[in-house]
Amino acid sequence: MVRTLTAAPPARTTPADRLAFSDAALALAGHEVTDPALRAIVERAAHSDLTGDEAVAAIRRHVQG
């Protein structure tokens, strides 16, 4: 008997789940986002108001001035 593995369907995540994951990943790297402007960008990305690329670009603009 041959068994094939199928990928599990993508999990449904909420913006709160995505923010918690982001915070946990940053904490593991020894970082914490305390800048309100950066936090707002991350929250917009978590709510799918920005794509990942747009969020990165906005963060770069904010940090680099």
Short mmCIF file of C-alpha atoms in Angstrom, two decimals:
data_model
loop_
_atom_site.label_atom_id
_atom_site.label_comp_id
_atom_site.label_asym_id
_atom_site.label_seq_id
_atom_site.Cartn_x
_atom_site.Cartn_y
_atom_site.Cartn_z
CA MET A 1 0.00 0.00 0.00
CA VAL A 2 1.39 3.39 -1.00
CA ARG A 3 0.41 6.40 1.07
CA THR A 4 0.68 9.88 -0.29
CA LEU A 5 1.09 12.89 1.91
CA THR A 6 -1.03 15.89 1.23
CA ALA A 7 -0.43 19.36 2.51
CA ALA A 8 -2.72 20.51 5.25
CA PRO A 9 -5.02 23.36 4.27
CA PRO A 10 -3.70 26.76 5.29
CA ALA A 11 -4.70 27.67 8.82
CA ARG A 12 -7.00 30.61 9.24
CA THR A 13 -5.18 33.21 11.25
CA THR A 14 -6.48 36.40 12.73
CA PRO A 15 -4.66 39.73 12.85
CA ALA A 16 -4.14 39.10 16.57
CA ASP A 17 -2.50 35.74 15.74
CA ARG A 18 -0.21 37.41 13.21
CA LEU A 19 0.77 40.15 15.68
CA ALA A 20 1.46 37.58 18.39
CA PHE A 21 3.64 35.59 15.99
CA SER A 22 5.51 38.73 14.96
CA ASP A 23 6.11 39.72 18.58
CA ALA A 24 7.28 36.21 19.46
CA ALA A 25 9.66 36.07 16.49
CA LEU A 26 11.15 39.44 17.40
CA ALA A 27 11.48 38.40 21.06
CA LEU A 28 13.37 35.26 20.02
CA ALA A 29 15.76 37.50 18.11
CA GLY A 30 16.13 39.73 21.17
CA HIS A 31 14.07 42.62 19.84
CA GLU A 32 10.89 44.43 20.80
CA VAL A 33 9.03 47.04 18.73
CA THR A 34 8.40 50.06 20.93
CA ASP A 35 8.23 52.79 18.25
CA PRO A 36 4.52 53.61 17.79
CA ALA A 37 4.97 54.36 14.07
CA LEU A 38 6.63 51.00 13.45
CA ARG A 39 4.01 49.24 15.56
CA ALA A 40 1.27 50.87 13.45
CA ILE A 41 2.91 49.59 10.25
CA VAL A 42 3.13 46.07 11.67
CA GLU A 43 -0.52 46.22 12.73
CA ARG A 44 -1.58 47.40 9.25
CA ALA A 45 0.29 44.47 7.73
CA ALA A 46 -1.31 42.06 10.23
CA HIS A 47 -4.73 43.34 9.14
CA SER A 48 -3.72 42.89 5.47
CA ASP A 49 -3.96 46.63 4.82
CA LEU A 50 -0.36 46.43 3.53
CA THR A 51 1.49 43.64 1.77
CA GLY A 52 4.72 42.41 3.31
CA ASP A 53 6.72 44.32 0.70
CA GLU A 54 4.77 47.52 1.37
CA ALA A 55 5.31 47.13 5.11
CA VAL A 56 9.06 46.64 4.64
CA ALA A 57 9.23 49.73 2.41
CA ALA A 58 7.26 51.82 4.93
CA ILE A 59 9.50 50.64 7.77
CA ARG A 60 12.63 51.49 5.79
CA ARG A 61 11.29 54.97 4.97
CA HIS A 62 10.50 55.56 8.65
CA VAL A 63 13.84 54.29 9.95
CA GLN A 64 16.01 55.90 7.29
CA GLY A 65 14.14 59.19 7.39
#
